[in-house]
Amino acid sequence: MASEYLELVEALLARVGHRSGNIGIVAHCDTATKHLEDSLPEACHAVHFGELSSLAGAEQLGLDGLIFNKTISHEKVVKEKRLDDFVKIALKSLKVGGTCIVREDLSATAEGKDVASLTDFFDVYRHDENGTHYGFEFYACQPVVASIAVKSNYFDLFWTLTKKEFAPVKGDMLTFRDFLDKTQYTNDGIGAYEYIFGAEFISPGGWDENLRVLKRFGSLKPGQKMLDIGVGIGGGARQAASEFGLEVTGMDLSANMLVIALERNHKDRDTRVKYMIGDAMQYEFPENHFDVIFSRDCVQHIEDIPGLFKRIMKWLKPGGQVLITMYGRGAGEQSEQFKEYVKQRAYFLRNRDEIRKMAVDAGFADVKVDDMTYRFKEILQAEKQRLEDEKTDFLRKFSQKEYDSLTSGWNNKLGYIAADNHNWNYFLATKPLHK
């Protein structure tokens, strides 16, 4: 299946930014090595390494790119606790700005925790070399599409990483992805959130509310391509596929959330849905690719909304629609408690007029920005009541600390709404046909 190797090469070249240079190939299988070399452009020079140890002396090559094909599993890197050495060798072999592709087939265990732990390690590892700190800038962890199409294997994945020099950072949360997984989206926190929101969802109102929101697109047709930004644990993407027949790419920056979606879809084998760990402000999708772009209660984490709208405009087909629900800022004087809540969550809240202007400035047509705060209040009250009614069942699965956190959090949000600090907004717009 040569197409799987072409995917890796194309992903590498897209990040390297040119189609020439020295490309290292680390593959224990001769067939894989040949397929990877054959997939490279003629202007690229392939350098073969049969195993990790042979790469250790390649620092002087200054590789432009490096592809590992199942090296971690074949050489038992994790089991033998050599992941630190693996990343250090990869970093030393690459030029600054060089890109590394790490492919692993984890279907034997099909456990999302393995994906999350590798993503976390690649994302936060830093190596001090003579006072200069090097690490990998995490770009994406995504499936090998050929493996999904041919084998229904959702755990054949590859990471795209770029060598970068980093300034020293104090603290134990080095990146925003790391911040999300260590604060709001810990494994226990995700489970408690799913309990209160409803199965498959980490967004207000669960399945029923998400379906209502999706229907606001007006007309969704089988086979249309959707991008779901901030897909969480995957319920919205799976709903769009099952209810409307859409082909959905779901992305989220939280590895802890995304791997739950990955595990569940690997079990159910819905080839209409694909998940990836990535940042919508960094990842480059093809132009004019998606019929619709959707996001539930995620973009308040993004400071540069004009930049996001510009990217969405590029990715949508002419005539395509974008629909977003987002937390927003009300007109009331903000309390100190609300300000602290916004800071702790790393939110950037806007009001409806600001969102509308940003959308119009980006070139969108038929812009609609509506206030759904009244519905947000209804949902919060219903979810809080259900949690209180099911307290005994909740405490069989989660801790008193999680229960107290949810009840106080929901009470606080109701208070923020009453003070007109916290809004819930809905945004729908169309990419003009001439764009």
XYZ file of N, CA and C in Angstrom, residues 48-279:
696
model
N 19.458 6.626 4.398
C 18.808 5.496 5.068
C 19.463 5.191 6.416
N 18.612 4.913 7.391
C 19.061 4.467 8.703
C 18.174 3.303 9.107
N 18.759 2.150 9.289
C 17.962 0.978 9.599
C 17.390 0.985 10.997
N 18.051 1.691 11.902
C 17.592 1.723 13.285
C 18.028 3.019 13.945
N 17.509 3.251 15.139
C 17.756 4.508 15.832
C 19.232 4.732 16.130
N 19.923 3.675 16.525
C 21.331 3.825 16.905
C 22.191 4.318 15.750
N 21.851 3.949 14.530
C 22.650 4.388 13.382
C 22.428 5.863 13.067
N 21.350 6.430 13.589
C 21.066 7.845 13.386
C 21.849 8.716 14.358
N 22.321 8.114 15.438
C 22.971 8.889 16.491
C 24.200 9.637 15.991
N 24.854 9.132 14.970
C 26.056 9.803 14.465
C 25.810 10.679 13.271
N 24.539 11.012 13.021
C 24.196 11.743 11.798
C 24.020 13.236 12.034
N 24.458 13.723 13.200
C 24.216 15.128 13.518
C 24.856 16.068 12.507
N 25.993 15.667 11.954
C 26.699 16.551 11.025
C 25.989 16.698 9.686
N 24.988 15.839 9.402
C 24.287 15.907 8.127
C 23.348 17.113 8.043
N 22.831 17.547 9.171
C 21.893 18.661 9.174
C 20.700 18.373 8.294
N 19.951 17.339 8.643
C 18.850 16.894 7.805
C 17.738 17.946 7.712
N 17.166 18.064 6.511
C 16.009 18.935 6.321
C 14.731 18.272 6.820
N 14.694 16.959 6.715
C 13.522 16.212 7.148
C 13.917 14.832 7.632
N 13.041 14.238 8.416
C 13.325 12.939 9.006
C 12.018 12.190 9.178
N 11.966 10.954 8.681
C 10.767 10.134 8.794
C 11.087 8.877 9.582
N 10.369 8.678 10.679
C 10.459 7.439 11.446
C 9.226 6.605 11.116
N 9.434 5.391 10.628
C 8.311 4.510 10.309
C 8.257 3.365 11.315
N 7.424 3.541 12.341
C 7.176 2.525 13.371
C 8.428 2.172 14.178
N 9.347 3.126 14.291
C 10.595 2.889 15.026
C 10.357 2.722 16.512
N 9.462 3.531 17.089
C 9.234 3.487 18.531
C 8.739 2.113 18.972
N 7.765 1.567 18.252
C 7.235 0.249 18.623
C 8.199 -0.869 18.283
N 8.845 -0.796 17.119
C 9.746 -1.873 16.702
C 10.939 -2.001 17.638
N 11.471 -0.882 18.084
C 12.649 -0.925 18.950
C 12.296 -0.845 20.433
N 10.986 -0.964 20.735
C 10.527 -0.970 22.127
C 11.046 0.244 22.902
N 10.996 1.395 22.248
C 11.541 2.626 22.817
C 10.846 2.996 24.119
N 9.504 2.918 24.135
C 8.765 3.281 25.338
C 8.978 2.249 26.436
N 8.859 0.983 26.075
C 9.008 -0.095 27.058
C 10.372 -0.052 27.725
N 11.395 0.282 26.970
C 12.751 0.332 27.510
C 13.130 1.722 28.020
N 12.155 2.593 28.081
C 12.319 3.938 28.638
C 13.426 4.707 27.924
N 13.389 4.667 26.579
C 14.381 5.370 25.778
C 13.764 6.503 24.951
N 12.580 6.927 25.355
C 11.915 7.975 24.595
C 12.704 9.280 24.638
N 13.322 9.542 25.776
C 14.168 10.723 25.907
C 15.298 10.680 24.879
N 15.949 9.518 24.755
C 17.034 9.364 23.783
C 16.511 9.497 22.357
N 15.324 8.936 22.107
C 14.727 8.992 20.771
C 14.553 10.439 20.321
N 13.949 11.261 21.172
C 13.690 12.649 20.799
C 14.992 13.438 20.703
N 15.925 13.186 21.609
C 17.193 13.908 21.577
C 17.965 13.617 20.293
N 17.997 12.361 19.876
C 18.686 11.990 18.635
C 18.010 12.629 17.426
N 16.680 12.615 17.424
C 15.945 13.226 16.312
C 16.246 14.719 16.225
N 16.249 15.413 17.366
C 16.526 16.842 17.374
C 17.933 17.143 16.877
N 18.896 16.375 17.324
C 20.281 16.630 16.943
C 20.531 16.369 15.462
N 19.724 15.514 14.856
C 19.923 15.153 13.455
C 19.335 16.171 12.490
N 18.463 17.014 12.974
C 17.752 17.964 12.118
C 18.348 19.367 12.185
N 18.223 20.090 11.077
C 18.482 21.520 11.099
C 17.405 22.206 11.935
N 17.700 23.389 12.444
C 16.636 24.203 13.033
C 15.650 24.535 11.909
N 14.386 24.265 12.148
C 13.365 24.417 11.112
C 13.104 23.137 10.347
N 13.931 22.120 10.587
C 13.708 20.820 9.959
C 12.499 20.122 10.556
N 11.865 19.284 9.770
C 10.620 18.634 10.188
C 10.801 17.135 10.365
N 10.144 16.630 11.379
C 10.206 15.206 11.709
C 8.801 14.610 11.621
N 8.683 13.466 10.954
C 7.438 12.701 10.907
C 7.657 11.423 11.706
N 6.806 11.188 12.681
C 6.897 9.973 13.503
C 5.611 9.186 13.316
N 5.719 8.036 12.645
C 4.535 7.208 12.399
C 4.542 5.994 13.318
N 3.380 5.723 13.909
C 3.231 4.540 14.753
C 1.847 3.934 14.551
N 1.798 2.617 14.447
C 0.532 1.897 14.405
C 0.268 1.352 15.805
N -0.683 1.969 16.499
C -0.982 1.609 17.890
C -2.261 0.797 17.999
N -2.669 0.167 16.897
C -3.939 -0.560 16.891
C -3.906 -1.828 17.741
N -2.723 -2.338 18.049
C -2.632 -3.560 18.859
C -3.219 -3.342 20.247
N -3.030 -2.144 20.789
C -3.603 -1.821 22.103
C -4.821 -0.913 21.956
N -4.805 -0.066 20.909
C -5.912 0.878 20.645
C -6.287 1.653 21.904
N -5.281 2.131 22.613
C -5.515 2.912 23.829
C -5.108 4.356 23.598
N -6.052 5.239 23.792
C -5.796 6.642 23.580
C -4.715 7.212 24.485
N -4.540 6.612 25.666
C -3.537 7.143 26.597
C -2.142 7.089 25.989
N -1.876 6.092 25.119
C -0.578 6.007 24.465
C -0.389 7.186 23.512
N -1.444 7.546 22.784
C -1.394 8.684 21.868
C -1.185 9.972 22.653
N -1.927 10.121 23.752
C -1.834 11.339 24.561
C -0.451 11.483 25.187
N 0.103 10.399 25.696
C 1.409 10.481 26.360
C 2.523 10.802 25.366
N 2.462 10.213 24.171
C 3.466 10.535 23.157
C 3.333 11.985 22.701
N 2.101 12.429 22.494
C 1.876 13.822 22.086
C 2.431 14.774 23.127
N 2.158 14.491 24.386
C 2.636 15.349 25.462
C 4.156 15.373 25.507
N 4.781 14.214 25.349
C 6.243 14.151 25.416
C 6.867 14.957 24.276
N 6.380 14.746 23.062
C 6.919 15.468 21.910
C 6.728 16.971 22.066
N 5.595 17.369 22.639
C 5.227 18.775 22.726
C 6.073 19.543 23.732
N 6.433 18.925 24.850
C 7.064 19.683 25.938
C 8.541 19.357 26.141
N 9.072 18.379 25.398
C 10.479 18.022 25.589
C 11.383 19.188 25.193
N 12.349 19.491 26.046
C 13.332 20.520 25.742
C 14.729 19.970 26.037
N 15.665 20.262 25.134
C 17.048 19.804 25.272
C 17.977 21.015 25.317
N 18.765 21.095 26.364
C 19.708 22.204 26.534
C 21.041 21.811 25.919
N 21.418 22.533 24.885
C 22.676 22.253 24.212
C 23.542 23.505 24.238
N 24.511 23.509 25.157
C 25.416 24.648 25.327
C 24.653 25.954 25.577
N 23.637 25.842 26.407
C 22.873 27.022 26.788
C 21.735 27.375 25.862
N 21.581 26.652 24.756
C 20.479 26.879 23.832
C 19.460 25.762 23.992
N 18.187 26.145 24.105
C 17.130 25.165 24.342
C 16.439 24.810 23.025
N 16.483 23.538 22.690
C 15.819 23.057 21.488
C 14.671 22.125 21.859
N 13.684 22.114 21.012
C 12.567 21.197 21.195
C 11.795 21.085 19.902
N 10.679 20.382 19.970
C 9.819 20.243 18.808
C 8.607 21.157 18.951
N 8.325 21.911 17.905
C 7.067 22.631 17.826
C 6.037 21.644 17.288
N 5.058 21.309 18.111
C 4.044 20.336 17.723
C 3.113 20.937 16.685
N 2.908 20.217 15.596
C 2.022 20.681 14.527
C 0.736 19.879 14.494
N 0.842 18.547 14.472
C -0.378 17.732 14.401
C -0.060 16.280 14.699
N -1.074 15.585 15.178
C -1.097 14.121 15.216
C -2.354 13.724 14.473
N -2.189 12.981 13.380
C -3.330 12.689 12.525
C -3.249 11.264 11.969
N -4.361 10.750 11.472
C -4.367 9.374 10.990
C -3.750 9.245 9.607
N -3.227 8.064 9.334
C -2.847 7.710 7.975
C -4.143 7.342 7.263
N -4.589 8.193 6.362
C -5.905 8.032 5.746
C -6.004 6.711 4.978
N -4.910 6.299 4.356
C -4.916 5.041 3.615
C -5.226 3.860 4.521
N -4.777 3.911 5.764
C -5.046 2.819 6.707
C -6.509 2.788 7.125
N -7.127 3.957 7.214
C -8.558 3.993 7.506
C -9.340 3.421 6.332
N -8.997 3.846 5.126
C -9.737 3.429 3.940
C -9.605 1.939 3.651
N -8.413 1.394 3.853
C -8.151 -0.002 3.475
C -8.374 -0.967 4.641
N -7.987 -0.552 5.846
C -7.998 -1.470 6.989
C -8.937 -1.047 8.118
N -9.635 0.059 7.961
C -10.458 0.630 9.045
C -9.648 0.741 10.333
N -8.405 1.173 10.180
C -7.481 1.296 11.302
C -7.308 2.778 11.622
N -7.870 3.222 12.738
C -7.815 4.619 13.132
C -6.621 4.917 14.035
N -5.904 3.878 14.415
C -4.759 4.055 15.304
C -3.426 3.979 14.572
N -3.443 4.015 13.250
C -2.218 4.196 12.476
C -2.072 5.701 12.309
N -1.171 6.295 13.071
C -1.101 7.746 13.217
C 0.299 8.264 12.918
N 0.377 9.543 12.611
C 1.706 10.145 12.516
C 1.693 11.551 13.105
N 2.804 11.879 13.755
C 3.023 13.188 14.355
C 3.917 14.005 13.427
N 3.589 15.260 13.273
C 4.414 16.190 12.504
C 4.999 17.203 13.478
N 6.333 17.277 13.514
C 7.046 18.068 14.513
C 8.166 18.853 13.832
N 8.392 20.067 14.268
C 9.432 20.905 13.668
C 10.430 21.349 14.733
N 11.722 21.178 14.435
C 12.756 21.583 15.384
C 12.783 23.100 15.507
N 12.831 23.551 16.744
C 12.780 24.989 17.003
C 13.611 25.319 18.229
N 14.152 26.522 18.239
C 14.846 27.013 19.424
C 13.836 27.719 20.314
N 13.824 27.366 21.602
C 12.866 27.929 22.545
C 13.577 28.744 23.616
N 12.940 29.814 24.031
C 13.430 30.554 25.184
C 13.104 29.758 26.444
N 13.957 29.807 27.461
C 13.657 29.098 28.710
C 12.333 29.565 29.293
N 11.519 28.624 29.744
C 10.214 28.938 30.319
C 10.129 28.326 31.711
N 9.703 29.129 32.665
C 9.530 28.623 34.016
C 8.124 28.058 34.175
N 7.989 27.085 35.068
C 6.684 26.474 35.300
C 6.593 25.115 34.637
N 5.452 24.426 34.894
C 5.302 23.059 34.396
C 4.297 22.948 33.258
N 3.881 24.086 32.686
C 2.987 24.062 31.527
C 3.610 24.920 30.435
N 4.277 24.249 29.487
C 5.112 24.953 28.521
C 4.361 25.435 27.299
N 3.244 24.791 26.962
C 2.492 25.162 25.762
C 1.008 25.271 26.115
N 0.236 25.880 25.224
C -1.190 26.003 25.493
C -1.868 24.644 25.478
N -1.440 23.753 24.580
C -1.995 22.395 24.573
C -1.750 21.733 25.923
N -0.545 21.905 26.458
C -0.183 21.353 27.756
C -1.049 21.956 28.862
N -1.295 23.255 28.769
C -2.151 23.943 29.743
C -3.555 23.344 29.762
N -4.133 23.125 28.582
C -5.493 22.586 28.508
C -5.578 21.220 29.180
N -4.609 20.350 28.886
C -4.676 18.984 29.400
C -4.333 18.886 30.884
N -3.685 19.892 31.427
C -3.322 19.843 32.840
C -4.260 20.656 33.727
N -5.198 21.377 33.113
C -6.116 22.194 33.919
C -7.559 21.780 33.665
N -8.174 22.326 32.625
C -9.609 22.117 32.412
C -9.933 20.717 31.904
N -9.011 20.094 31.177
C -9.330 18.826 30.525
C -8.431 17.686 30.989
N -8.337 17.546 32.305
C -7.701 16.350 32.856
C -8.632 15.163 32.598
N -8.119 13.964 32.737
C -8.947 12.786 32.464
C -10.164 12.717 33.382
N -9.978 13.002 34.673
C -11.119 12.993 35.597
C -12.095 14.114 35.264
N -11.545 15.271 34.911
C -12.396 16.393 34.585
C -13.252 16.143 33.354
N -12.674 15.486 32.353
C -13.421 15.169 31.134
C -14.580 14.232 31.446
N -14.310 13.217 32.249
C -15.367 12.268 32.599
C -16.515 12.943 33.334
N -16.181 13.845 34.251
C -17.222 14.560 35.000
C -18.001 15.502 34.083
N -17.306 16.160 33.183
C -17.979 17.028 32.211
C -18.948 16.227 31.343
N -18.502 15.074 30.869
C -19.377 14.272 30.015
C -20.623 13.838 30.780
N -20.468 13.560 32.052
C -21.616 13.158 32.870
C -22.668 14.268 32.889
N -22.235 15.500 33.108
C -23.208 16.583 33.246
C -23.717 17.076 31.890
N -22.879 17.040 30.852
C -23.318 17.505 29.531
C -24.114 16.442 28.782
N -23.760 15.184 29.007
C -24.411 14.097 28.291
C -23.418 13.296 27.467
N -23.700 12.025 27.247
C -22.788 11.103 26.572
C -22.286 11.675 25.256
N -20.984 11.606 25.070
C -20.273 11.989 23.841
C -20.004 13.487 23.726
N -20.444 14.290 24.713
C -20.342 15.737 24.540
C -19.649 16.436 25.713
N -18.894 17.491 25.338
C -18.315 18.417 26.314
C -18.758 19.821 25.890
N -20.057 20.014 25.794
C -20.614 21.312 25.416
C -22.046 21.392 25.928
N -22.524 22.601 26.220
C -23.847 22.758 26.830
C -24.965 22.083 26.048
N -25.780 21.309 26.770
C -26.974 20.721 26.176
C -26.793 19.364 25.537
N -25.542 18.921 25.386
C -25.298 17.578 24.859
C -25.855 17.340 23.465
N -26.292 16.101 23.229
C -26.748 15.650 21.911
C -27.901 16.497 21.368
N -28.933 16.697 22.171
C -30.131 17.374 21.690
C -29.843 18.817 21.273
N -29.078 19.529 22.101
C -28.779 20.920 21.772
C -27.871 21.018 20.558
N -26.912 20.109 20.461
C -26.006 20.142 19.310
C -26.756 19.893 18.004
N -27.745 19.010 18.059
C -28.548 18.748 16.864
C -29.341 19.990 16.461
N -29.888 20.693 17.448
C -30.603 21.937 17.160
C -29.675 22.957 16.488
N -28.463 23.041 16.998
C -27.516 23.998 16.435
C -27.129 23.599 15.014
N -26.854 22.325 14.785
C -26.489 21.871 13.443
C -27.590 22.171 12.422
N -28.831 22.049 12.848
C -29.946 22.287 11.924
C -30.022 23.746 11.493
N -29.323 24.643 12.200
C -29.313 26.047 11.814
C -28.530 26.288 10.520
N -27.753 25.313 10.090
C -27.109 25.438 8.788
C -28.168 25.545 7.689
N -29.312 24.951 7.932
C -30.406 25.035 6.965
C -30.489 23.846 6.050
N -29.390 23.506 5.413
C -29.404 22.378 4.479
C -28.051 21.689 4.503
N -28.015 20.520 5.108
C -26.807 19.698 5.124
C -27.077 18.447 4.300
N -26.132 18.108 3.417
C -26.358 17.017 2.472
C -25.305 15.928 2.635
N -25.713 14.664 2.463
C -24.751 13.557 2.548
C -23.569 13.783 1.597
N -22.373 13.476 2.122
C -21.173 13.613 1.318
C -20.488 14.954 1.436
N -21.174 15.959 2.014
C -20.517 17.242 2.206
C -19.393 17.111 3.227
N -18.357 17.931 3.058
C -17.201 17.894 3.955
C -17.352 18.961 5.035
N -17.217 18.513 6.292
C -17.296 19.422 7.430
C -15.980 19.387 8.208
N -15.553 20.560 8.668
C -14.486 20.673 9.651
C -15.120 21.062 10.971
N -14.840 20.289 12.026
C -15.336 20.584 13.372
C -14.136 21.023 14.209
N -14.060 22.323 14.499
C -12.954 22.892 15.273
C -13.295 22.813 16.757
N -12.419 22.166 17.536
C -12.692 21.971 18.950
C -13.694 20.861 19.151
N -13.436 19.723 18.519
C -14.406 18.619 18.480
C -14.557 17.917 19.823
N -13.635 18.173 20.770
C -13.756 17.570 22.095
C -13.643 16.060 22.063
N -14.614 15.363 22.667
C -14.585 13.898 22.699
C -15.356 13.292 21.533
N -15.727 14.127 20.568
C -16.152 13.603 19.279
C -17.623 13.500 18.987
N -18.485 13.798 19.961
C -19.913 13.581 19.752
C -20.506 14.375 18.608
N -20.095 15.635 18.470
C -20.646 16.466 17.413
C -20.293 15.964 16.025
N -19.065 15.499 15.850
C -18.637 14.973 14.548
C -19.401 13.704 14.209
N -19.549 12.837 15.192
C -20.262 11.584 14.945
C -21.744 11.839 14.671
N -22.295 12.836 15.335
C -23.690 13.196 15.102
C -23.873 13.743 13.692
N -22.961 14.608 13.255
C -23.058 15.166 11.906
C -22.991 14.073 10.847
N -22.189 13.036 11.107
C -22.086 11.925 10.165
C -23.332 11.044 10.198
N -23.816 10.720 11.392
C -24.939 9.787 11.504
C -26.276 10.416 11.140
N -26.452 11.702 11.457
C -27.728 12.367 11.205
C -27.831 12.956 9.798
N -26.691 13.380 9.246
C -26.738 14.095 7.963
C -25.867 13.465 6.872
N -25.067 12.457 7.240
C -24.217 11.799 6.251
C -23.008 12.620 5.841
N -22.575 13.543 6.684
C -21.419 14.373 6.355
C -20.116 13.607 6.542
N -19.093 14.025 5.808
C -17.735 13.518 6.003
C -17.002 14.542 6.859
N -16.638 14.147 8.076
C -16.206 15.117 9.082
C -14.752 14.920 9.484
N -14.024 16.028 9.502
C -12.702 16.086 10.118
C -12.858 16.824 11.428
N -12.606 16.125 12.530
C -12.716 16.744 13.838
C -11.339 16.997 14.412
N -11.059 18.240 14.802
C -9.745 18.550 15.370
C -9.906 19.193 16.736
N -8.948 18.910 17.600
C -8.917 19.524 18.922
C -7.477 19.596 19.371
N -7.169 20.614 20.161
C -5.810 20.765 20.663
C -5.575 19.940 21.924
N -6.638 19.587 22.626
C -6.510 18.770 23.835
C -6.346 17.300 23.461
N -5.170 16.760 23.714
C -4.936 15.336 23.429
C -5.815 14.464 24.308
N -6.007 14.869 25.573
C -6.814 14.057 26.483
C -8.235 13.880 25.976
N -8.802 14.923 25.385
C -10.159 14.801 24.857
C -10.183 14.054 23.526
N -9.268 14.419 22.641
C -9.320 13.880 21.292
C -9.131 12.363 21.273
N -8.286 11.847 22.169
C -8.027 10.406 22.133
C -9.248 9.594 22.558
N -10.135 10.184 23.349
C -11.393 9.500 23.686
C -12.231 9.345 22.426
N -12.294 10.415 21.630
C -12.998 10.347 20.345
C -12.370 9.298 19.448
N -11.057 9.253 19.429
C -10.334 8.303 18.589
C -10.627 6.858 18.996
N -10.597 6.587 20.288
C -10.887 5.236 20.781
C -12.292 4.789 20.377
N -13.245 5.666 20.549
C -14.635 5.292 20.270
C -14.876 5.082 18.782
N -14.240 5.901 17.952
C -14.455 5.725 16.520
C -13.694 4.522 15.980
N -12.576 4.191 16.602
C -11.852 2.982 16.197
C -12.701 1.736 16.475
N -13.468 1.804 17.549
C -14.354 0.687 17.892
C -15.526 0.599 16.926
N -16.097 1.748 16.559
C -17.309 1.755 15.726
C -17.015 1.752 14.232
N -15.786 2.155 13.850
C -15.347 2.096 12.448
C -16.234 2.919 11.503
N -16.507 4.162 11.851
C -17.243 5.043 10.956
C -16.235 5.790 10.095
N -16.072 5.359 8.860
C -15.066 5.946 7.983
C -15.402 7.365 7.538
N -16.608 7.838 7.858
C -16.964 9.219 7.522
C -16.335 10.216 8.481
N -15.784 9.721 9.598
C -15.255 10.602 10.638
C -13.770 10.342 10.847
N -12.995 11.411 10.848
C -11.564 11.326 11.137
C -11.226 12.390 12.171
N -10.342 12.030 13.100
C -9.964 12.951 14.160
C -8.473 13.257 14.105
N -8.120 14.438 14.559
C -6.715 14.826 14.616
C -6.484 15.786 15.779
N -5.283 15.715 16.358
C -4.866 16.673 17.369
C -4.135 17.789 16.639
N -4.615 19.003 16.785
C -3.990 20.118 16.087
C -4.623 21.432 16.473
N -3.967 22.507 16.089
C -4.395 23.864 16.415
C -4.926 24.517 15.139
